[in-house]
Short mmCIF file of C-alpha atoms in Angstrom, two decimals:
data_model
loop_
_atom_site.label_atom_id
_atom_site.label_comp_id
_atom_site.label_asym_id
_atom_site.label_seq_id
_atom_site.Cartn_x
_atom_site.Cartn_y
_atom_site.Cartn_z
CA UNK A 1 23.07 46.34 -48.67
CA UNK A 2 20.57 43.43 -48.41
CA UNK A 3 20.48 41.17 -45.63
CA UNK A 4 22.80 38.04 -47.82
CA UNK A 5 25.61 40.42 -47.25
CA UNK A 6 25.56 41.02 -43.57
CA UNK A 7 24.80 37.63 -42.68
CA UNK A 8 27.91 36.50 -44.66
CA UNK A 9 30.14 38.46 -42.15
CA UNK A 10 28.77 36.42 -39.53
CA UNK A 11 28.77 32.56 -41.09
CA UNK A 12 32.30 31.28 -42.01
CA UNK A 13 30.61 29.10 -44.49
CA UNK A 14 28.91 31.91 -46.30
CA UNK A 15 31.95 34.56 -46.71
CA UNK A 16 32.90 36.10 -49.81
CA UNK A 17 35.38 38.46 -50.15
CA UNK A 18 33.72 42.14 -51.66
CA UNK A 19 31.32 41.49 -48.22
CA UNK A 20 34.45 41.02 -46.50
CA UNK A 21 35.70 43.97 -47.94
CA UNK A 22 32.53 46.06 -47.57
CA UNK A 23 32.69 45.24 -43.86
CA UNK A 24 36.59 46.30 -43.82
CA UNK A 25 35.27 50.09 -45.73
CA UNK A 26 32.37 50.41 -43.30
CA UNK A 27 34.78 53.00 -41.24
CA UNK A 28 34.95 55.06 -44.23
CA UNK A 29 30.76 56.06 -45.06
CA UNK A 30 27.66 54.84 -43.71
CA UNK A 31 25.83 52.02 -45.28
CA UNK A 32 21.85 52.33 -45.80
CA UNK A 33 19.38 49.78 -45.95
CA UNK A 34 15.80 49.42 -45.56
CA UNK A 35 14.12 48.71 -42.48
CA UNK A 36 13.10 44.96 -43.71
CA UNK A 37 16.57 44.27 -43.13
CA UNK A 38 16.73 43.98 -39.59
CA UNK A 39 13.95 41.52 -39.76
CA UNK A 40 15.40 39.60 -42.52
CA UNK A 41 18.57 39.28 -39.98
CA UNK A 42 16.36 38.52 -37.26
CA UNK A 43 14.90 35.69 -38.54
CA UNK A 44 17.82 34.00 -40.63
CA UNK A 45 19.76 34.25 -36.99
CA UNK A 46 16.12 32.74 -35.61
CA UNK A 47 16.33 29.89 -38.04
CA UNK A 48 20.31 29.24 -37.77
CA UNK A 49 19.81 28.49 -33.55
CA UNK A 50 16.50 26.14 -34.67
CA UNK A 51 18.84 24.27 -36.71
CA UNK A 52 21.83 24.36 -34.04
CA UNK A 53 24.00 26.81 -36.44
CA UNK A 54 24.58 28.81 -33.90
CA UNK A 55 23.15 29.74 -29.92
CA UNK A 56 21.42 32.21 -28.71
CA UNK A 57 24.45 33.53 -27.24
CA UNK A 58 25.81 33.80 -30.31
CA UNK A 59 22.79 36.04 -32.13
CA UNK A 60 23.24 38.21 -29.26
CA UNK A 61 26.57 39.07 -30.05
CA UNK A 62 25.74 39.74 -33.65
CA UNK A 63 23.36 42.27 -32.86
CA UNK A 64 25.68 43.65 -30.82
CA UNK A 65 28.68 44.25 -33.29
CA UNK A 66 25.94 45.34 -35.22
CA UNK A 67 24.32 47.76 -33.68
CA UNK A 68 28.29 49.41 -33.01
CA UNK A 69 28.78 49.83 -37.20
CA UNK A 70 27.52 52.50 -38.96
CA UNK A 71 24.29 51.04 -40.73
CA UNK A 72 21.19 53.83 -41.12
CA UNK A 73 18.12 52.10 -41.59
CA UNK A 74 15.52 53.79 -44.24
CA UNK A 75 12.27 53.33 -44.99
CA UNK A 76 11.31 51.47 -48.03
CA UNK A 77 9.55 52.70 -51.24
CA UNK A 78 5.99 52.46 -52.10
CA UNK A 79 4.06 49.34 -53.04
CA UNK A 80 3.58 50.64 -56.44
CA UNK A 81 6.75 50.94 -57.10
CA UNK A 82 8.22 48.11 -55.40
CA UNK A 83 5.36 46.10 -57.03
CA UNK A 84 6.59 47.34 -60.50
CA UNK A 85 10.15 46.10 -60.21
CA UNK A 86 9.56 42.78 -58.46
CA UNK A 87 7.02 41.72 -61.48
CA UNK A 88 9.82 43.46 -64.14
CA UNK A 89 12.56 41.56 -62.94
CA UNK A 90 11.10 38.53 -61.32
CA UNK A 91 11.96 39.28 -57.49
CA UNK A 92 10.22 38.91 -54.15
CA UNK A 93 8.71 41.64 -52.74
CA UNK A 94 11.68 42.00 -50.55
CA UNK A 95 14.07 41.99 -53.06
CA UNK A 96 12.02 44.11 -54.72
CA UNK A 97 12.43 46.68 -51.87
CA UNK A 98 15.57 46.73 -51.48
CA UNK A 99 16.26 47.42 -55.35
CA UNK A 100 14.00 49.79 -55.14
CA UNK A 101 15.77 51.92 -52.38
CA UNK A 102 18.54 51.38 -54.24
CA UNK A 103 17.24 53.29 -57.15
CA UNK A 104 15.68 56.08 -55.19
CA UNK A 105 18.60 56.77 -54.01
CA UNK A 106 20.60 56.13 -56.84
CA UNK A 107 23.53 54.45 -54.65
CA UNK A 108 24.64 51.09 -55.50
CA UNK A 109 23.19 48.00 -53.86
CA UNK A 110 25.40 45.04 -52.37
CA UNK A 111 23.79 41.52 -52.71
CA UNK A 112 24.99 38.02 -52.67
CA UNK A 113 21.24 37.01 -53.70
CA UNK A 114 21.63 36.01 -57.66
CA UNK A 115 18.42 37.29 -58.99
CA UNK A 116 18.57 40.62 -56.86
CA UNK A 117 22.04 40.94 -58.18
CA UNK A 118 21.28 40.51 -61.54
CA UNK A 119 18.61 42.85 -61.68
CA UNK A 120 20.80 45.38 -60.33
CA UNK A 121 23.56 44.61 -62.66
CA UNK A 122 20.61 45.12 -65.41
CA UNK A 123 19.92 49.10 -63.95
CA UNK A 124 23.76 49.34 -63.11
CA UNK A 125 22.94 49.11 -59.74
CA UNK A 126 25.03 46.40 -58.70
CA UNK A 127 27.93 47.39 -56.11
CA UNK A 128 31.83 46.54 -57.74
CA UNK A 129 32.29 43.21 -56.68
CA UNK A 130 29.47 41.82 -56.10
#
């Protein structure tokens, strides 16, 4: 799960329903994601209160619901390798990453981000529904 997906749980505007329904299954197994994630979140929620999205008050109790689900954090892959998808499928380094992890662990990866998603979809990656 990249970062698109949690943040979508949070901002009415951004919803879509298999993250809606991920968040509904999250009871059911643990959800992994790289360790770039909680940055990524940290700084979307960072730029959402500088653009009076949302208060501080309101990031706080995000990370608080979100530290209560069942998310394990992982670390990601090497450069190399993230390096090698990222130029293969025209991604960011951070997309990269979490691709990567994704194929490591040969689980499927949840993204509302097109290109990520479509380079998943191209290694069959791609969670159902998304």
């Amino acid at each position: 799960m990249d970062a698109s997906v949690t943040l979508s749980w949070f901002f009415e505007d951004e919803q879509k329903p298999a993250a809606e329904e991920l968040l509904d299954r999250l009871d059911q197994h643990d959800i992994r994601t790289i360790s770039l994630w909680r940055l990524e979140l940290t700084n979307a929620l960072l730029v959402a209160e500088r653009r009076n999205r949302i208060t501080p008050a309101y990031t706080a109790q995000v990370w608080k619901r979100l530290r209560a689900l069942p998310i394990v954090l992982i670390d990601s892959g090497s450069p190399e390798d993230i390096l090698k998808l990222a130029r293969n499928h025209k991604l960011s380094a951070y997309d990269a990453a979490y691709l990567e992890a994704a194929w490591r662990l040969k689980t499927p990866i949840a993204s509302l981000d097109a290109a990520l998603s479509k380079a998943a979809r191209k290694l069959r990656l791609l969670a159902p529904g998304f």
